[in-house]
Coordinates of C-alpha atoms and ligand atoms in Angstrom, one line a residue:
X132 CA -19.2 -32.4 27.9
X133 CA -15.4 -32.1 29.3
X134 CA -14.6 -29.5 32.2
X135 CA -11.0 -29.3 33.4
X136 CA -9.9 -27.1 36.5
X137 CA -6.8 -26.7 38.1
X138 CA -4.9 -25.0 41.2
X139 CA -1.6 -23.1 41.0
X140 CA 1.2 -25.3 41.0
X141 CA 2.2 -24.9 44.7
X142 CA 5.9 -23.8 45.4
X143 CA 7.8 -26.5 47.1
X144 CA 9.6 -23.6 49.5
X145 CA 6.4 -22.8 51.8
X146 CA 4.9 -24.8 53.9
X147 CA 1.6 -25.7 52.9
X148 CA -1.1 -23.5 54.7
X149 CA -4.5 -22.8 54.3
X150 CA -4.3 -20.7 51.6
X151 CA -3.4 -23.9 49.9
X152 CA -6.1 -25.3 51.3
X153 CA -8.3 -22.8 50.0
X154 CA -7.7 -23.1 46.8
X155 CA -7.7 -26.9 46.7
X156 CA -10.7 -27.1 48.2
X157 CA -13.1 -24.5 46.0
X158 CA -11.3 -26.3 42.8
X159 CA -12.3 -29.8 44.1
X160 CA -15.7 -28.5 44.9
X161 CA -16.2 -27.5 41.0
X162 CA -14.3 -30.7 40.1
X163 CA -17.1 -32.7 41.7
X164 CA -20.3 -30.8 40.9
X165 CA -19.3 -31.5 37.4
X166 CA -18.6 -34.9 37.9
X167 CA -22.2 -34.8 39.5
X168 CA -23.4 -33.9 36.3
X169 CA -21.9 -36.8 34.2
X170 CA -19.7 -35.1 33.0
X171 CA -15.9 -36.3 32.0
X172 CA -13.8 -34.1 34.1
X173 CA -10.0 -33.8 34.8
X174 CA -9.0 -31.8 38.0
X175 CA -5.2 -31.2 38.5
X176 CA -3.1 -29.8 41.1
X177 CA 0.4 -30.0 41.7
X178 CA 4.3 -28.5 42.6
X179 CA 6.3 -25.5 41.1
X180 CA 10.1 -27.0 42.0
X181 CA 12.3 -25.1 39.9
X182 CA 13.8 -21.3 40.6
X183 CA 16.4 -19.6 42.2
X184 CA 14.6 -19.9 45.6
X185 CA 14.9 -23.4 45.8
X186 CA 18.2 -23.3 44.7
X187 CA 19.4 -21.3 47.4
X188 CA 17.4 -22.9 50.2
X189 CA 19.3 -26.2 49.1
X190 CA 22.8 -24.8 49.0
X191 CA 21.8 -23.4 52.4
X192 CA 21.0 -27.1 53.8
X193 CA 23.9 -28.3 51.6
X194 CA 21.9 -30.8 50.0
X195 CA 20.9 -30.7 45.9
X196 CA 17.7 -29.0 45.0
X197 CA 16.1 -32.4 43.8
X198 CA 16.4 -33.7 47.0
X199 CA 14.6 -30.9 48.7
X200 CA 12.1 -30.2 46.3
X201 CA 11.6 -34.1 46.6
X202 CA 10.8 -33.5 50.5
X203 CA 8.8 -30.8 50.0
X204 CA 6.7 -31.9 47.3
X205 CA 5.6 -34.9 49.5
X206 CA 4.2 -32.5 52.1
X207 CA 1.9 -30.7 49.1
X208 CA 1.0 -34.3 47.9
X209 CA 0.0 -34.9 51.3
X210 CA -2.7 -32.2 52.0
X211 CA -4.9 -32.9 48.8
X212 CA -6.4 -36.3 50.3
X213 CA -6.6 -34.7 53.5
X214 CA -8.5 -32.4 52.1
X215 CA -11.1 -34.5 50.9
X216 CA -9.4 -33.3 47.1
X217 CA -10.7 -35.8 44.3
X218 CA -7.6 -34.4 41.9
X219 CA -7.5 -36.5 39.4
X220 CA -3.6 -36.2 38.7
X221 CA -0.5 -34.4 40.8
X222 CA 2.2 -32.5 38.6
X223 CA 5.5 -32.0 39.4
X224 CA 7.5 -29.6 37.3
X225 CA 10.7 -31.6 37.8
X226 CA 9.0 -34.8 36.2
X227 CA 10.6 -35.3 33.0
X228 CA 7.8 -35.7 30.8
X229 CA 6.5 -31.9 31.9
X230 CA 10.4 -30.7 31.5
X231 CA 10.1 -32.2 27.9
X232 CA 6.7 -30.5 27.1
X233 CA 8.2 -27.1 28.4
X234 CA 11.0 -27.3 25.6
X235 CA 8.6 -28.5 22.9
X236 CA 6.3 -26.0 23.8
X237 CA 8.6 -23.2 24.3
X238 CA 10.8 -23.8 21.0
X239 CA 7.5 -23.7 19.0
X240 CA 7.2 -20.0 20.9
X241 CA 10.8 -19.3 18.9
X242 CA 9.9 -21.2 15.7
X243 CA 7.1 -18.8 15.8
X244 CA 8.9 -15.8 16.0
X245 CA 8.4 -14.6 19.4
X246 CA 12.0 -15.1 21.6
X247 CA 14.7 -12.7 20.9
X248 CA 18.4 -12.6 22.4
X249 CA 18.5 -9.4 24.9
X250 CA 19.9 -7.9 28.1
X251 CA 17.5 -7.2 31.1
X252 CA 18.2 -4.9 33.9
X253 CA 15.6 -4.3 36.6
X254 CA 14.8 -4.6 40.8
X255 CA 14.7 -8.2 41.0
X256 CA 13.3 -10.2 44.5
X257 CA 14.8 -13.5 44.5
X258 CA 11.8 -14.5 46.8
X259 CA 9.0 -13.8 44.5
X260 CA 11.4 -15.4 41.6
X261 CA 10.6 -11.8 39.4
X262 CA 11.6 -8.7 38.5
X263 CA 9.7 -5.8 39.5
X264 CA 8.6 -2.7 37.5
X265 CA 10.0 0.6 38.7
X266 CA 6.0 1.7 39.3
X267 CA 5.7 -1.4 41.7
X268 CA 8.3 -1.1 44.2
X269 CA 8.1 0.0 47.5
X270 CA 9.8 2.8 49.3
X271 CA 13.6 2.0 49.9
X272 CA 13.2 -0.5 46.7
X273 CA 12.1 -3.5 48.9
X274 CA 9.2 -5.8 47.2
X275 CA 5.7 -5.3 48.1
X276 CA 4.7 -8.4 49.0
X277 CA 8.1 -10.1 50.9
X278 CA 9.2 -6.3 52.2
X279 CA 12.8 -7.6 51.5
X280 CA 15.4 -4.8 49.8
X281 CA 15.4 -5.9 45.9
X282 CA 18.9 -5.9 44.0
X283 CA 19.3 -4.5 40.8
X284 CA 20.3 -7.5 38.1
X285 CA 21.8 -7.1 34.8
X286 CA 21.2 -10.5 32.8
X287 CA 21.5 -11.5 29.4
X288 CA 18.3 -13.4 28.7
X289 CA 16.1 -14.5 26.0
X290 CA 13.4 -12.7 25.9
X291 CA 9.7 -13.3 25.2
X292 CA 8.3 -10.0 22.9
X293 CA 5.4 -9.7 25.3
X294 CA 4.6 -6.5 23.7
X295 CA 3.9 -7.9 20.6
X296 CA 0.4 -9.3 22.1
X297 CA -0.9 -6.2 22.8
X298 CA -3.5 -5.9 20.5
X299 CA -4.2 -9.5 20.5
X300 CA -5.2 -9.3 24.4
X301 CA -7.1 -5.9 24.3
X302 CA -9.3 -7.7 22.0
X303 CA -9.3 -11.0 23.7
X304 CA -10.7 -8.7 26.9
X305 CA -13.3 -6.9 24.6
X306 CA -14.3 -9.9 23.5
X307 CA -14.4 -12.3 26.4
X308 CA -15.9 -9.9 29.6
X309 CA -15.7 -13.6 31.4
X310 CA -12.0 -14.3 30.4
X311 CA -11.3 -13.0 33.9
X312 CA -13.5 -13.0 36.8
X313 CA -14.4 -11.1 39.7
X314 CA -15.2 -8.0 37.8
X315 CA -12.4 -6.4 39.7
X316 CA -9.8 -8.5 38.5
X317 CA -10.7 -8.5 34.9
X318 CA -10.4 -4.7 35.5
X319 CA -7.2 -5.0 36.8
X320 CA -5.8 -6.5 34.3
X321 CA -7.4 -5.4 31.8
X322 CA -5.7 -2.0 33.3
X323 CA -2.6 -3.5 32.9
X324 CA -2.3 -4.6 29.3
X325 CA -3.5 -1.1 28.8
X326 CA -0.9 0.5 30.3
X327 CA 1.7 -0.8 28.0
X328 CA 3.1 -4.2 27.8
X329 CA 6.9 -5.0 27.9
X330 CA 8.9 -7.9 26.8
X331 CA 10.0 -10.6 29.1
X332 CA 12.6 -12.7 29.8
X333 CA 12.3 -16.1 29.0
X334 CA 14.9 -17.7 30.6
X335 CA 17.9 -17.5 32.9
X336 CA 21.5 -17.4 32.4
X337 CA 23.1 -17.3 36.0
X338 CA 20.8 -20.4 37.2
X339 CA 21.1 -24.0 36.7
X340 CA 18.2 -25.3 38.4
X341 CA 15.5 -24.8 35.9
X342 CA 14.7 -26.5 32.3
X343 CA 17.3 -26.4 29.9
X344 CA 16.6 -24.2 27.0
X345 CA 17.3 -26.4 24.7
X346 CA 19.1 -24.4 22.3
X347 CA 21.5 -22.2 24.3
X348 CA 22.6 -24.7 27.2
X349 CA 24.3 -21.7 29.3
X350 CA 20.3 -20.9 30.2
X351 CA 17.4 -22.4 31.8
X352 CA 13.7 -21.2 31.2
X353 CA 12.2 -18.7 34.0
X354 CA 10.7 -20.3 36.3
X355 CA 7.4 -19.3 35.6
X356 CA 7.1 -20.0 31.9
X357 CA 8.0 -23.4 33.1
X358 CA 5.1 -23.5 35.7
X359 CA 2.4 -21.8 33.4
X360 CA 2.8 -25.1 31.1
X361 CA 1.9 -27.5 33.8
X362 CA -1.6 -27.1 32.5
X363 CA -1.0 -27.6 29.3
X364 CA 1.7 -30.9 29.8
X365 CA 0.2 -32.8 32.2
X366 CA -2.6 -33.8 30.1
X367 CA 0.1 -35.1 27.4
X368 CA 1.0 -37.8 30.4
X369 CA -1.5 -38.3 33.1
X370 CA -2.9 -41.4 33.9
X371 CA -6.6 -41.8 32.7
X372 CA -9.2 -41.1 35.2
X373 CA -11.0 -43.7 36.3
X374 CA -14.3 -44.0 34.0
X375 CA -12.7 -43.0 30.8
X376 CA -12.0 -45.4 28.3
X377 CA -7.8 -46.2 28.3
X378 CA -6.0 -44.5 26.0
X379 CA -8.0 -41.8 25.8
X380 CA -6.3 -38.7 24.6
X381 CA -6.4 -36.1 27.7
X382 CA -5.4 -33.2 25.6
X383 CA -7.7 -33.6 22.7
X384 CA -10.8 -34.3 25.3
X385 CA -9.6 -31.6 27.9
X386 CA -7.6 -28.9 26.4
X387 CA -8.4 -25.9 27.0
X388 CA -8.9 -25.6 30.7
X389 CA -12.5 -24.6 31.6
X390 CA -11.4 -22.8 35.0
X391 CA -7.6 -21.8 36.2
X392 CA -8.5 -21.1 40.1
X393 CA -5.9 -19.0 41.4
X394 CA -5.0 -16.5 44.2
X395 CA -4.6 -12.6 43.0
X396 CA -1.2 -12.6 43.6
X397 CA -0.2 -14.0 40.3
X398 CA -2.7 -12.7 38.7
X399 CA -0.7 -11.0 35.8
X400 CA 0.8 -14.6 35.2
X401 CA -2.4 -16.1 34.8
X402 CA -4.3 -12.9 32.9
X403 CA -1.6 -12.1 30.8
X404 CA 1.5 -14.0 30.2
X405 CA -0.4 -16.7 29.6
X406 CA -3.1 -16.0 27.1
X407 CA 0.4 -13.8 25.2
X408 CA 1.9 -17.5 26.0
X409 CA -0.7 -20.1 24.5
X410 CA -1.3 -17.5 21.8
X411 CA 2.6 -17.5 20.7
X412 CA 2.1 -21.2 20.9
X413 CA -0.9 -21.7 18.5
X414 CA -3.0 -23.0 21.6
X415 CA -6.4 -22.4 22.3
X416 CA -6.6 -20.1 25.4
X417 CA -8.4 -21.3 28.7
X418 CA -12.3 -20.1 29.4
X419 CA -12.3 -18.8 32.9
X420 CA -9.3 -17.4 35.0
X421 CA -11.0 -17.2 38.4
X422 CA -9.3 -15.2 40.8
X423 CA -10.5 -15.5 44.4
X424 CA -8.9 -13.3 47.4
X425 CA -6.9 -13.5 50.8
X426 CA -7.8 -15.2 53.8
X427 CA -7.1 -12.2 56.7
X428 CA -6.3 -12.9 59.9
X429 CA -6.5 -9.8 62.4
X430 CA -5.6 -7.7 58.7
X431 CA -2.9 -9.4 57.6
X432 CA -2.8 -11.8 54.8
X433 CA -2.4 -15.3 56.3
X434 CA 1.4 -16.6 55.1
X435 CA 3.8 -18.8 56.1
X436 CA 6.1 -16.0 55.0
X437 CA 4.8 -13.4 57.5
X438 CA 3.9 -15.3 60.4
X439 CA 0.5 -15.4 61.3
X440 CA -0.3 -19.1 60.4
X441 CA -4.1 -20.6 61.2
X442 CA -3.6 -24.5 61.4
X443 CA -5.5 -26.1 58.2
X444 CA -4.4 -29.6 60.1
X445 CA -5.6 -29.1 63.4
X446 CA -9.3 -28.1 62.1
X447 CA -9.0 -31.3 60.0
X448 CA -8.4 -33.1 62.9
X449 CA -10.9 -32.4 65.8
X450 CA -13.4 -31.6 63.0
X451 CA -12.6 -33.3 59.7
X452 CA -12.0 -32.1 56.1
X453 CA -16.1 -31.1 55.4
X454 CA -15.9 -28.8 58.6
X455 CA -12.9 -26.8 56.9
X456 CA -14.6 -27.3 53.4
X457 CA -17.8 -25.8 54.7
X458 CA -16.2 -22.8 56.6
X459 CA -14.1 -21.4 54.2
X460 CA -16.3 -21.3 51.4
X461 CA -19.0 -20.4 53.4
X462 CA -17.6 -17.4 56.0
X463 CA -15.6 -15.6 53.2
X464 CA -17.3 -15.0 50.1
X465 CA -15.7 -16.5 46.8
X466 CA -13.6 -13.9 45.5
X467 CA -13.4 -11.6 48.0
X468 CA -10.7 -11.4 50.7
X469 CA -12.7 -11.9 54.1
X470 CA -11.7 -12.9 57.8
X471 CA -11.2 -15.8 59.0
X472 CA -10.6 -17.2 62.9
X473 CA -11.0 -20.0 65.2
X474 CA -14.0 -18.0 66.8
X475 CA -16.3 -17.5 63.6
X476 CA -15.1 -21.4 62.7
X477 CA -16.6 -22.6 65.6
X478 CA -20.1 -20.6 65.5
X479 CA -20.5 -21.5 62.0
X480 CA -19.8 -25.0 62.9
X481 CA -22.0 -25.0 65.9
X482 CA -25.0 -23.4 64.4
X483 CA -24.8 -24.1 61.2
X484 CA -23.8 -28.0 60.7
X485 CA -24.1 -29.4 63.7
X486 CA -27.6 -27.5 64.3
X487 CA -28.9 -26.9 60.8
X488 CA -27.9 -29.9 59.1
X489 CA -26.9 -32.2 61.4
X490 CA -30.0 -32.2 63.5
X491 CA -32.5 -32.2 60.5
X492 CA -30.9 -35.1 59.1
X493 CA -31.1 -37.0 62.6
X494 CA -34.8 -35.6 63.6
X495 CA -35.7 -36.7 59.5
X496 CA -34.3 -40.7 59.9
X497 CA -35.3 -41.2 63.6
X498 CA -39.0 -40.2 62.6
X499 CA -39.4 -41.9 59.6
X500 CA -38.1 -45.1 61.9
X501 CA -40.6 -44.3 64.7
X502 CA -43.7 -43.8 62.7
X503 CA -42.9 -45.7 60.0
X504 CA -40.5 -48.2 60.7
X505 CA -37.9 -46.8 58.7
X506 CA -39.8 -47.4 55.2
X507 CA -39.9 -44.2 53.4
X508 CA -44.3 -43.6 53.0
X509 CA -45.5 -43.4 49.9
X510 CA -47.3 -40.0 48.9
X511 CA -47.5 -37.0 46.7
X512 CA -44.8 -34.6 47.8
X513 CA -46.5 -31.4 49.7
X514 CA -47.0 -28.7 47.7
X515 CA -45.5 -25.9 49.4
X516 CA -42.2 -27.3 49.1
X517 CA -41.8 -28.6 45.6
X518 CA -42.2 -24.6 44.9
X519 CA -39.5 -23.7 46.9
X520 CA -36.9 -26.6 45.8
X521 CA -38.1 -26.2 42.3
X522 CA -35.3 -24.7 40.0
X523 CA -32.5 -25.5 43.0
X524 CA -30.5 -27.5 40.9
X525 CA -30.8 -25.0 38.1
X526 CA -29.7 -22.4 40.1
X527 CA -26.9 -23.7 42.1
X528 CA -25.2 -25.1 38.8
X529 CA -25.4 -21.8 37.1
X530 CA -24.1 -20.4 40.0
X531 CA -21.1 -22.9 40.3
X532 CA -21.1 -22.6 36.7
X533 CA -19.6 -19.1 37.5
X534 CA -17.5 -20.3 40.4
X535 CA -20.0 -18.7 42.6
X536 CA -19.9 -20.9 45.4
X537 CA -20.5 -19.2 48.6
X538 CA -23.9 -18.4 46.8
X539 CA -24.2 -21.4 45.9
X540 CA -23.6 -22.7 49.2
X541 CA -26.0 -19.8 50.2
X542 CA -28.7 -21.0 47.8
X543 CA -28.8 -24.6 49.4
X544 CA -28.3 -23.7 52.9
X545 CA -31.5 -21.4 52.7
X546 CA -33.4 -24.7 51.4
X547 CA -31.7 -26.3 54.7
X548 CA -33.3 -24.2 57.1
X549 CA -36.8 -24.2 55.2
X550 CA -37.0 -27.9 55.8
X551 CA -36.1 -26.7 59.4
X552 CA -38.8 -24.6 59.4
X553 CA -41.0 -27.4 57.8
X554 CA -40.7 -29.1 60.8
X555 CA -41.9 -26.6 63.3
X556 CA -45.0 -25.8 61.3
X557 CA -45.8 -29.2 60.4
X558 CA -45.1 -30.6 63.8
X559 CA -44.9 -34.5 63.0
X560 CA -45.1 -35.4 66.5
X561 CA -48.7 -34.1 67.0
X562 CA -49.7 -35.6 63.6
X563 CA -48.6 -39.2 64.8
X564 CA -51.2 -38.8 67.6
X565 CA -54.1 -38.8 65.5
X566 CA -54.8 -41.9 63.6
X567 CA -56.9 -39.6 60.8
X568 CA -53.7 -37.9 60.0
X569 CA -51.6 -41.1 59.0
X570 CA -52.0 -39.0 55.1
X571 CA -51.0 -36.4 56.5
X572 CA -48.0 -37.5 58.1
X573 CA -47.1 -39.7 55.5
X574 CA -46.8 -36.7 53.3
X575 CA -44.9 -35.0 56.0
X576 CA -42.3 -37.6 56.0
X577 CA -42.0 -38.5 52.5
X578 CA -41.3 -34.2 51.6
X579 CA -38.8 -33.8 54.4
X580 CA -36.8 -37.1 53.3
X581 CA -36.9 -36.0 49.3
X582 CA -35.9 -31.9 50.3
X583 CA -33.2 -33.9 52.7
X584 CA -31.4 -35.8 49.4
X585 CA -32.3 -32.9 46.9
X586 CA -30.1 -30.7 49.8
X587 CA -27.6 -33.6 50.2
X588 CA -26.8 -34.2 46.6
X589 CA -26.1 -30.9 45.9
X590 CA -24.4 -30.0 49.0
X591 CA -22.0 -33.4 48.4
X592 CA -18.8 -31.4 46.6
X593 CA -18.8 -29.2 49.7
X594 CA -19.1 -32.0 52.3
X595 CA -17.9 -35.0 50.4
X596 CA -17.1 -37.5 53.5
X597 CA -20.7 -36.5 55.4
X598 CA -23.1 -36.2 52.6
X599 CA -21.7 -39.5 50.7
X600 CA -23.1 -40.8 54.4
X601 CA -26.5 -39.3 55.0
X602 CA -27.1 -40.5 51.3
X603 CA -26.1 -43.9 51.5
X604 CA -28.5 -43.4 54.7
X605 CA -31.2 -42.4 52.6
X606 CA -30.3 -45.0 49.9
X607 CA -29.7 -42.3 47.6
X608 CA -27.5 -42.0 44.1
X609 CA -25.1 -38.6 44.4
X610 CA -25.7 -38.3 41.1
X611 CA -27.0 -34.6 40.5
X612 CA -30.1 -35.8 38.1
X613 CA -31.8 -37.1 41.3
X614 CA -31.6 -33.6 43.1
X615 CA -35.6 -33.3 41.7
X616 CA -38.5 -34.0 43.9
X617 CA -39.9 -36.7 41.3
X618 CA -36.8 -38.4 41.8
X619 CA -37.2 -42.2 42.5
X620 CA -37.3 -43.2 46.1
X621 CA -35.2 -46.2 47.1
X622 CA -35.8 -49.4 46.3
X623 CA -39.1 -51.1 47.5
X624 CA -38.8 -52.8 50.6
X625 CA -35.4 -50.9 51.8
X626 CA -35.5 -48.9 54.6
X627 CA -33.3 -45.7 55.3
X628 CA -30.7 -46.4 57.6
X629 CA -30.0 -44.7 61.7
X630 CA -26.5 -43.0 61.4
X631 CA -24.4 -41.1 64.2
X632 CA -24.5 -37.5 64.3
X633 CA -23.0 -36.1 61.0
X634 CA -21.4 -33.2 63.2
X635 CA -20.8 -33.8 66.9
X636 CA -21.2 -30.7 68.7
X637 CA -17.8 -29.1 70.4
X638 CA -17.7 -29.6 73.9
X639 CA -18.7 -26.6 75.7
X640 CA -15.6 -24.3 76.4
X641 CA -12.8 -25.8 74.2
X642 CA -11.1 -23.5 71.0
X643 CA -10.6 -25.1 67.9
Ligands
LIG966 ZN1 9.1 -10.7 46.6

């Protein structure tokens, strides 16, 4: 079994902000529940570098584009380790091994049949790197997403015969209702093809910063062809991951992608351009385009571009990468735009890991020490449990399996606050007074430490740093075969180990 996810290539001109971060994190969090599952997995992320937008912004600093897009593509490296991001390889579209792919890839596309000399005219935002339909323009021709007035270009391009894929991706839709997920999104584009597709240009004329088109020199490819095939060439050149044999071929083993996770603002990119793309190519299409929505701020999409900036780094630093993790994926459901603020982080954080988790994990270990002496009893696990832990694992990886993962997270955190509840009812404290009850509270002890691993091994791709703790703690594999209540125990004559609090409460008062 392969799976391979990947991010959006992130464009070197922003600064990288949670919506980045978003992103990242819900593909690492796939990334590693499959790698949980012993499977051979490949996640990549990466930088878009080429375009007229970071040509400008360079003349304007009077420095060349390489430089910049040097500088900025450091910062993107940056965030995925701060993260807690387990990518297993960074792309960066100026790398000449992608800029080589690109033209192979691309010259097949005209060997095929598919690229035809034309001349374009359209509204064209320099910003978004794209010309804009007539029927997607705002009032006063000014782009719907940057509000800026758009000009109207006249180019002579090569263009890609888009419209000749029609047919091809009506049927790929009928035939493939998970192509594309939400449902909304598959509708949406589906909506789109409908409506009549166009040609394309392929490349540009008036630009130097981009990948030569390597037969017509005067032009470079559009940016975003080039970015498309990141997925595709950075398996002809990444380094193996670690636990794969050397020299193993990453295309044959990983090609096609199993999930592009993306934000729906290039939607139509992902949807279809590149399904027309791969198809004009002779390549196998990806499985899943996941599409998840907008962090909102007081309304307003959260963008470096507009303002309105929550700082990604300054959670991570008073309350780590898992805290951020945890919170995003868990206050905004996957897929769905949702609101996000300092206030609601905190709460969530508060109540939910510091008191939920947190605390069970520390109540858990310091009773097993005090009645036990740390040894883990043997006994048969209590009935009333095992039912409700059952078909966890089932469940949460057909539910990640769909890049559910707020319900996921949902499903787990439920099982969280019945071991809570466990606790109460079972009251381990009064069962230690009473010498006739040692069975009893060995069986007490021995089901809240097995429903505490089942919770942390499945809960490890959401809170990689803590739970990679509380189950070396618990002298526990991460692997996702020991999320089961027969599980094996640790070894004979090991005791669980005392750790600090996973999640130190805020002190009283202060914001995040
Ligand atoms: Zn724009």
């Amino acid at each position: 079994m392969s799976f391979y996810v990947t991010t959006p290539i992130y464009y070197v001109n922003a600064e990288p902000h949670l919506g980045h971060a978003y992103t990242t994190i819900a593909a690492d969090v796939m990334a590693r529940h499959h790698r949980q599952r012993g499977e051979e997995v490949f996640f990549l992320t990466g930088t878009d570098e080429h375009g007229e937008p970071v040509a400008d912004a360079a003349h304007a600093l009077g420095v060349e584009p390489q430089q910049l897009a040097d500088q900025n593509a450091e910062r993107f490296k940056a965030l995925a380790p701060l993260l807690g991001a387990s990518n297993d390889f960074f792309i960066r579209t100026t790398d000449p091994q992608h800029m080589a792919g690109v033209q192979e890839v691309l010259a097949r596309v005209r060997e095929n049949g598919y690229v035809y000399e034309g001349t374009y005219e359209g509204w064209y935002c320099p910003r978004c790197a794209d010309f804009k339909a007539d029927n997607e323009i705002d009032e006063g021709n000014r782009c719907p997403i940057h509000h800026i007035e758009l000009t109207r270009e006249q180019e002579d391009n090569y263009f890609f015969s888009l419209a000749s894929f029609q047919e091809r991706l009506e049927q790929l839709y009928r035939e493939r209702a998970d192509f594309v997920s939400p449902r909304t999104r598959y509708n949406e584009a589906l909506s789109f093809i409908r409506s009549g597709l166009r040609d394309v240009p392929l490349t540009r004329k008036r630009l130097a910063w981009g990948v030569p088109v390597p037969w017509d020199s005067e032009h470079v490819f559009y940016v975003w062809f080039d970015a498309l095939l990141n997925y595709y060439t950075a398996l002809g050149y990444a380094p193996v991951p670690q636990g794969l044999p050397a020299g193993t071929d990453l295309t044959a083993t990983f090609w096609p992608a199993s999930y592009h996770v993306i934000a729906k603002d290039i939607l139509r990119f992902h949807a279809v351009y590149w399904p027309a793309l791969l198809m004009a190519a002779e390549l196998e299409l990806p499985e899943h385009v996941f599409v998840h929505g907008y962090l909102l701020m007081e309304g307003e999409k959260m963008s470096k571009s507009l303002g309105n900036v929550l700082d990604p780094f300054a959670v991570i630093e008073r309350f780590g990468a898992d805290a951020l993790r945890f919170y995003l994926l868990r206050d905004v459901p996957f897929g769905q735009d949702g609101s996000v603020s300092t206030a609601s982080f905190e709460l969530r954080y508060d109540s939910e890991l510091a008191n939920e988790l947190g605390n069970l994990a520390s109540r858990v270990i310091a009773m097993v020490h005090r009645y036990r002496r740390g040894f883990i009893p043997e006994a048969t696990p209590d009935p009333v449990l095992r039912s409700d832990f059952g078909d966890l694992r089932e469940e949460v990886s057909a539910l990640i399996d769909r890049a559910e993962l707020t319900q996921a997270l949902d499903a787990i955190w439920q099982r969280v606050r019945r071991l809570n509840r466990y606790v109460e009812e079972r009251a381990p404290w009064q069962l230690a007074k009473d010498v006739a009850r040692a069975g009893e509270l060995d069986c007490v002890l021995h089901s809240l430490v097995g429903g505490l691993r089942i919770v942390a091994i499945l809960l490890l791709p959401y809170l990689p740093a803590t739970m990679a703790t509380l189950l070396g703690a618990l002298r526990a594999t991460p692997e996702l075969a020991g999320a089961r209540w027969d599980a094996d125990g640790p070894p004979p004559g090991e005791p669980i180990a005392r750790i600090d609090s996973l999640f130190p409460k805020t002190p009283e008062g202060s914001p995040a």
